[in-house]
C-alpha cells in the first residue's frame, strides 16, 4: 500500500513516533510518505491507499496545522482506511478523568475538521524538558509532581511504548489492506 503519514508536533515526540511508524510500515513492504502537516497543504491525498495522522495534545488541543490539513483533506480521507494517533501524557496513566478528557479532545478534533478517523489510538508521549522554556519547565514539573511522577530537571522522560506501537502498525496495515477499517472512533482506556 502507499501510505501517507502527516503529523503535528510541538516538542518533537510525535515526529519521533511518526518516523517510527513509517519505518515499521516500510519494513513491512509498504511505500510511505512522511511529512509535517504544515508542509502537506495542497497535497493530493487521493494518491494514497491509506493515511495516518498524528498530533499531540497541548492544553486540550492538537496542532493548528494538523487541524487545517485534516479539514482540507477530510473528503478524501473519509474514503480511505485511516488512523489517528493522539499523543499525550494523559495516555501514560490510567486516570478515568484524564481518559475522558482525551476522548473529548478527539471529539473536538473531529468536529473542527469534519473528519472521523477510521481508528483512533492514544499514545503516551514524553516530558521534553530539553525543549521547554522557563515557564513550561515549571508548569510541567508541577504536573509531574501532581501525578507522582519523578522527573529530573533538564532530563527528558519518555513514556511511549514502542513495542505496542510496532504491533499497532502491523495490525492497522493488515486491516487497512483487507479494507476492514470502517469509520468508527475507538479509544483505549479504562
Ligand atoms: C504546554 C504543554 C501543555 C500540555 N498539555 C497537555 C494536556 O492538556 N494533556 C495531556 O495529556 N498532555 C499535555 N501535554 C503533554 C504533551 O502532550 C506531551 O509532552 C507530548 O509528548 C508532546 O508531543 P510533541 O513533542 O510531539 O509535541 C502538554 C505539554 C506541554 C509542554
mmCIF file of C-alpha atoms and ligand atoms in Angstrom:
data_model
loop_
_atom_site.group_PDB
_atom_site.id
_atom_site.type_symbol
_atom_site.label_atom_id
_atom_site.label_comp_id
_atom_site.label_asym_id
_atom_site.label_seq_id
_atom_site.Cartn_x
_atom_site.Cartn_y
_atom_site.Cartn_z
ATOM 1 C CA UNK A 1 0.000 0.000 0.000
ATOM 2 C CA UNK A 2 1.005 3.611 -0.458
ATOM 3 C CA UNK A 3 0.540 5.312 2.907
ATOM 4 C CA UNK A 4 0.653 8.961 3.953
ATOM 5 C CA UNK A 5 1.818 9.874 7.454
ATOM 6 C CA UNK A 6 1.164 13.518 8.317
ATOM 7 C CA UNK A 7 1.901 14.834 11.798
ATOM 8 C CA UNK A 8 1.866 17.885 14.001
ATOM 9 C CA UNK A 9 4.422 18.233 16.789
ATOM 10 C CA UNK A 10 5.402 20.915 19.276
ATOM 11 C CA UNK A 11 8.381 19.421 21.124
ATOM 12 C CA UNK A 12 9.289 16.585 18.756
ATOM 13 C CA UNK A 13 7.910 13.393 20.327
ATOM 14 C CA UNK A 14 5.147 12.983 17.725
ATOM 15 C CA UNK A 15 7.736 13.382 14.949
ATOM 16 C CA UNK A 16 9.741 10.555 16.568
ATOM 17 C CA UNK A 17 6.561 8.437 16.785
ATOM 18 C CA UNK A 18 5.618 9.211 13.157
ATOM 19 C CA UNK A 19 9.133 8.234 11.961
ATOM 20 C CA UNK A 20 8.977 5.009 13.940
ATOM 21 C CA UNK A 21 5.610 4.182 12.329
ATOM 22 C CA UNK A 22 6.994 4.984 8.866
ATOM 23 C CA UNK A 23 9.996 2.695 9.426
ATOM 24 C CA UNK A 24 7.805 -0.198 10.579
ATOM 25 C CA UNK A 25 5.465 0.156 7.570
ATOM 26 C CA UNK A 26 8.398 0.347 5.142
ATOM 27 C CA UNK A 27 9.888 -2.781 6.750
ATOM 28 C CA UNK A 28 6.551 -4.487 6.073
ATOM 29 C CA UNK A 29 6.875 -3.626 2.378
ATOM 30 C CA UNK A 30 4.660 -0.537 2.166
ATOM 31 C CA UNK A 31 5.554 2.726 0.498
ATOM 32 C CA UNK A 32 5.353 5.671 2.916
ATOM 33 C CA UNK A 33 5.368 9.439 2.541
ATOM 34 C CA UNK A 34 6.096 11.140 5.862
ATOM 35 C CA UNK A 35 5.577 14.859 6.315
ATOM 36 C CA UNK A 36 4.715 17.572 8.769
ATOM 37 C CA UNK A 37 1.088 18.609 8.364
ATOM 38 C CA UNK A 38 2.285 22.178 7.843
ATOM 39 C CA UNK A 39 4.029 21.027 4.645
ATOM 40 C CA UNK A 40 1.114 18.926 3.387
ATOM 41 C CA UNK A 41 -1.101 21.792 2.276
ATOM 42 C CA UNK A 42 -2.443 21.150 -1.223
ATOM 43 C CA UNK A 43 -1.183 17.551 -1.221
ATOM 44 C CA UNK A 44 -3.225 15.177 -3.409
ATOM 45 C CA UNK A 45 -4.337 12.750 -0.694
ATOM 46 C CA UNK A 46 -6.128 10.743 -3.392
ATOM 47 C CA UNK A 47 -2.698 9.318 -4.400
ATOM 48 C CA UNK A 48 -2.606 7.275 -1.183
ATOM 49 C CA UNK A 49 -4.306 3.994 -0.282
ATOM 50 C CA UNK A 50 -4.411 4.911 3.405
ATOM 51 C CA UNK A 51 -3.345 7.624 5.827
ATOM 52 C CA UNK A 52 -2.106 8.049 9.386
ATOM 53 C CA UNK A 53 -2.453 11.456 11.021
ATOM 54 C CA UNK A 54 -0.709 12.145 14.320
ATOM 55 C CA UNK A 55 -0.757 15.105 16.684
ATOM 56 C CA UNK A 56 -0.020 15.891 20.313
ATOM 57 C CA UNK A 57 -2.264 17.386 22.968
ATOM 58 C CA UNK A 58 -1.302 20.769 24.393
ATOM 59 C CA UNK A 59 -3.834 22.216 26.816
ATOM 60 C CA UNK A 60 -6.538 20.065 25.292
ATOM 61 C CA UNK A 61 -5.767 20.948 21.658
ATOM 62 C CA UNK A 62 -3.925 19.411 18.722
ATOM 63 C CA UNK A 63 -1.666 21.480 16.464
ATOM 64 C CA UNK A 64 -3.436 24.060 14.276
ATOM 65 C CA UNK A 65 -1.551 22.925 11.162
ATOM 66 C CA UNK A 66 -2.814 19.359 11.680
ATOM 67 C CA UNK A 67 -6.399 20.598 12.085
ATOM 68 C CA UNK A 68 -6.100 22.699 8.895
ATOM 69 C CA UNK A 69 -4.686 19.769 6.925
ATOM 70 C CA UNK A 70 -7.340 17.294 8.177
ATOM 71 C CA UNK A 71 -10.110 19.761 7.402
ATOM 72 C CA UNK A 72 -8.834 20.308 3.856
ATOM 73 C CA UNK A 73 -8.377 16.580 3.211
ATOM 74 C CA UNK A 74 -11.489 15.334 5.066
ATOM 75 C CA UNK A 75 -13.470 14.415 1.952
ATOM 76 C CA UNK A 76 -10.681 12.228 0.583
ATOM 77 C CA UNK A 77 -9.642 10.786 3.946
ATOM 78 C CA UNK A 78 -13.200 9.634 4.535
ATOM 79 C CA UNK A 79 -12.924 7.224 1.576
ATOM 80 C CA UNK A 80 -9.730 5.564 2.797
ATOM 81 C CA UNK A 81 -8.542 3.457 5.744
ATOM 82 C CA UNK A 82 -7.233 5.970 8.282
ATOM 83 C CA UNK A 83 -5.697 6.027 11.738
ATOM 84 C CA UNK A 84 -5.384 8.979 14.097
ATOM 85 C CA UNK A 85 -2.604 8.870 16.707
ATOM 86 C CA UNK A 86 -3.273 11.177 19.632
ATOM 87 C CA UNK A 87 -0.067 11.707 21.644
ATOM 88 C CA UNK A 88 -0.362 12.938 25.226
ATOM 89 C CA UNK A 89 0.868 12.470 28.757
ATOM 90 C CA UNK A 90 -2.626 11.614 29.977
ATOM 91 C CA UNK A 91 -2.345 8.419 27.912
ATOM 92 C CA UNK A 92 0.615 7.374 30.095
ATOM 93 C CA UNK A 93 -1.706 6.990 33.080
ATOM 94 C CA UNK A 94 -4.964 5.351 33.996
ATOM 95 C CA UNK A 95 -6.963 8.236 35.469
ATOM 96 C CA UNK A 96 -10.558 7.910 34.219
ATOM 97 C CA UNK A 97 -10.956 11.723 34.154
ATOM 98 C CA UNK A 98 -7.820 12.074 32.014
ATOM 99 C CA UNK A 99 -9.092 9.445 29.571
ATOM 100 C CA UNK A 100 -12.447 11.154 29.369
ATOM 101 C CA UNK A 101 -10.538 14.390 28.649
ATOM 102 C CA UNK A 102 -8.650 12.673 25.809
ATOM 103 C CA UNK A 103 -11.885 11.410 24.298
ATOM 104 C CA UNK A 104 -13.247 14.972 24.453
ATOM 105 C CA UNK A 105 -10.091 16.234 22.692
ATOM 106 C CA UNK A 106 -10.651 13.748 19.851
ATOM 107 C CA UNK A 107 -14.354 14.650 19.637
ATOM 108 C CA UNK A 108 -13.434 18.368 19.331
ATOM 109 C CA UNK A 109 -10.843 17.489 16.676
ATOM 110 C CA UNK A 110 -13.445 15.552 14.655
ATOM 111 C CA UNK A 111 -15.882 18.424 14.930
ATOM 112 C CA UNK A 112 -13.287 21.041 13.953
ATOM 113 C CA UNK A 113 -12.068 19.069 10.942
ATOM 114 C CA UNK A 114 -15.227 17.331 9.731
ATOM 115 C CA UNK A 115 -13.182 14.112 9.615
ATOM 116 C CA UNK A 116 -13.874 10.992 11.685
ATOM 117 C CA UNK A 117 -10.798 8.743 11.633
ATOM 118 C CA UNK A 118 -11.320 5.060 10.855
ATOM 119 C CA UNK A 119 -9.475 4.260 14.071
ATOM 120 C CA UNK A 120 -8.126 6.354 16.952
ATOM 121 C CA UNK A 121 -5.294 5.296 19.247
ATOM 122 C CA UNK A 122 -3.922 7.181 22.238
ATOM 123 C CA UNK A 123 -0.144 7.065 22.526
ATOM 124 C CA UNK A 124 1.805 8.057 25.635
ATOM 125 C CA UNK A 125 4.227 10.902 24.862
ATOM 126 C CA UNK A 126 7.140 12.361 26.792
ATOM 127 C CA UNK A 127 8.316 15.095 29.092
ATOM 128 C CA UNK A 128 10.774 17.026 26.926
ATOM 129 C CA UNK A 129 12.490 19.265 29.436
ATOM 130 C CA UNK A 130 15.291 19.831 26.924
ATOM 131 C CA UNK A 131 12.746 21.671 24.730
ATOM 132 C CA UNK A 132 10.803 23.649 27.347
ATOM 133 C CA UNK A 133 11.272 27.307 28.150
ATOM 134 C CA UNK A 134 11.321 28.531 31.757
ATOM 135 C CA UNK A 135 7.540 28.744 32.082
ATOM 136 C CA UNK A 136 6.865 25.323 30.558
ATOM 137 C CA UNK A 137 9.548 23.701 32.689
ATOM 138 C CA UNK A 138 7.844 24.883 35.859
ATOM 139 C CA UNK A 139 4.367 24.022 34.571
ATOM 140 C CA UNK A 140 5.413 20.510 33.560
ATOM 141 C CA UNK A 141 7.328 19.890 36.786
ATOM 142 C CA UNK A 142 4.182 20.869 38.666
ATOM 143 C CA UNK A 143 2.093 18.466 36.564
ATOM 144 C CA UNK A 144 4.653 15.677 37.090
ATOM 145 C CA UNK A 145 4.673 16.248 40.847
ATOM 146 C CA UNK A 146 0.870 16.228 40.995
ATOM 147 C CA UNK A 147 0.850 12.862 39.206
ATOM 148 C CA UNK A 148 3.515 11.460 41.493
ATOM 149 C CA UNK A 149 5.982 11.175 38.573
ATOM 150 C CA UNK A 150 9.649 11.606 39.438
ATOM 151 C CA UNK A 151 11.386 13.828 36.900
ATOM 152 C CA UNK A 152 14.949 15.109 36.977
ATOM 153 C CA UNK A 153 15.185 18.785 35.973
ATOM 154 C CA UNK A 154 16.641 19.116 32.464
ATOM 155 C CA UNK A 155 16.187 15.407 31.676
ATOM 156 C CA UNK A 156 13.651 14.139 29.143
ATOM 157 C CA UNK A 157 11.417 11.244 30.130
ATOM 158 C CA UNK A 158 9.706 9.089 27.537
ATOM 159 C CA UNK A 159 6.553 7.046 28.162
ATOM 160 C CA UNK A 160 5.922 5.845 24.581
ATOM 161 C CA UNK A 161 5.515 2.068 24.372
ATOM 162 C CA UNK A 162 7.451 1.308 21.183
ATOM 163 C CA UNK A 163 6.584 -2.409 21.156
ATOM 164 C CA UNK A 164 2.853 -1.622 21.383
ATOM 165 C CA UNK A 165 3.283 0.873 18.544
ATOM 166 C CA UNK A 166 5.037 -1.770 16.441
ATOM 167 C CA UNK A 167 2.094 -4.143 16.995
ATOM 168 C CA UNK A 168 -0.363 -1.358 16.196
ATOM 169 C CA UNK A 169 1.326 -0.664 12.841
ATOM 170 C CA UNK A 170 1.204 -4.341 11.907
ATOM 171 C CA UNK A 171 -2.434 -4.652 12.930
ATOM 172 C CA UNK A 172 -3.614 -1.438 11.263
ATOM 173 C CA UNK A 173 -1.747 -2.091 7.987
ATOM 174 C CA UNK A 174 -3.151 -5.615 7.806
ATOM 175 C CA UNK A 175 -6.724 -4.470 8.413
ATOM 176 C CA UNK A 176 -6.288 -1.496 6.055
ATOM 177 C CA UNK A 177 -5.040 -3.907 3.397
ATOM 178 C CA UNK A 178 -8.148 -6.009 3.839
ATOM 179 C CA UNK A 179 -10.312 -2.869 3.672
ATOM 180 C CA UNK A 180 -11.663 -3.524 7.167
ATOM 181 C CA UNK A 181 -11.046 -0.084 8.681
ATOM 182 C CA UNK A 182 -14.656 1.055 8.972
ATOM 183 C CA UNK A 183 -15.246 4.681 10.077
ATOM 184 C CA UNK A 184 -15.752 4.493 13.864
ATOM 185 C CA UNK A 185 -13.873 6.023 16.746
ATOM 186 C CA UNK A 186 -12.297 3.538 19.122
ATOM 187 C CA UNK A 187 -10.290 4.751 22.061
ATOM 188 C CA UNK A 188 -8.397 2.622 24.525
ATOM 189 C CA UNK A 189 -8.695 3.402 28.168
ATOM 190 C CA UNK A 190 -10.276 2.408 31.412
HETATM 191 C C1 LIG B 1 2.499 23.321 27.483
HETATM 192 C C2 LIG B 1 2.089 21.868 27.423
HETATM 193 C C3 LIG B 1 0.763 21.529 27.563
HETATM 194 C C4 LIG B 1 0.366 20.175 27.539
HETATM 195 N N1 LIG B 1 -0.950 19.869 27.704
HETATM 196 C C5 LIG B 1 -1.318 18.561 27.806
HETATM 197 C C6 LIG B 1 -2.671 18.220 28.051
HETATM 198 O O1 LIG B 1 -3.581 19.068 28.106
HETATM 199 N N2 LIG B 1 -2.978 16.904 28.172
HETATM 200 C C7 LIG B 1 -2.014 15.916 28.093
HETATM 201 O O2 LIG B 1 -2.341 14.758 28.260
HETATM 202 N N3 LIG B 1 -0.722 16.220 27.816
HETATM 203 C C8 LIG B 1 -0.352 17.517 27.674
HETATM 204 N N4 LIG B 1 0.955 17.838 27.420
HETATM 205 C C9 LIG B 1 1.922 16.753 27.211
HETATM 206 C C10 LIG B 1 2.219 16.535 25.717
HETATM 207 O O3 LIG B 1 1.073 16.060 25.019
HETATM 208 C C11 LIG B 1 3.360 15.519 25.588
HETATM 209 O O4 LIG B 1 4.504 16.097 26.191
HETATM 210 C C12 LIG B 1 3.649 15.068 24.177
HETATM 211 O O5 LIG B 1 4.671 14.090 24.212
HETATM 212 C C13 LIG B 1 4.081 16.246 23.287
HETATM 213 O O6 LIG B 1 4.283 15.774 21.979
HETATM 214 P P1 LIG B 1 5.149 16.617 20.934
HETATM 215 O O7 LIG B 1 6.572 16.598 21.463
HETATM 216 O O8 LIG B 1 5.039 15.883 19.657
HETATM 217 O O9 LIG B 1 4.566 17.991 20.877
HETATM 218 C C14 LIG B 1 1.349 19.162 27.391
HETATM 219 C C15 LIG B 1 2.691 19.518 27.225
HETATM 220 C C16 LIG B 1 3.074 20.849 27.233
HETATM 221 C C17 LIG B 1 4.524 21.205 27.070
#
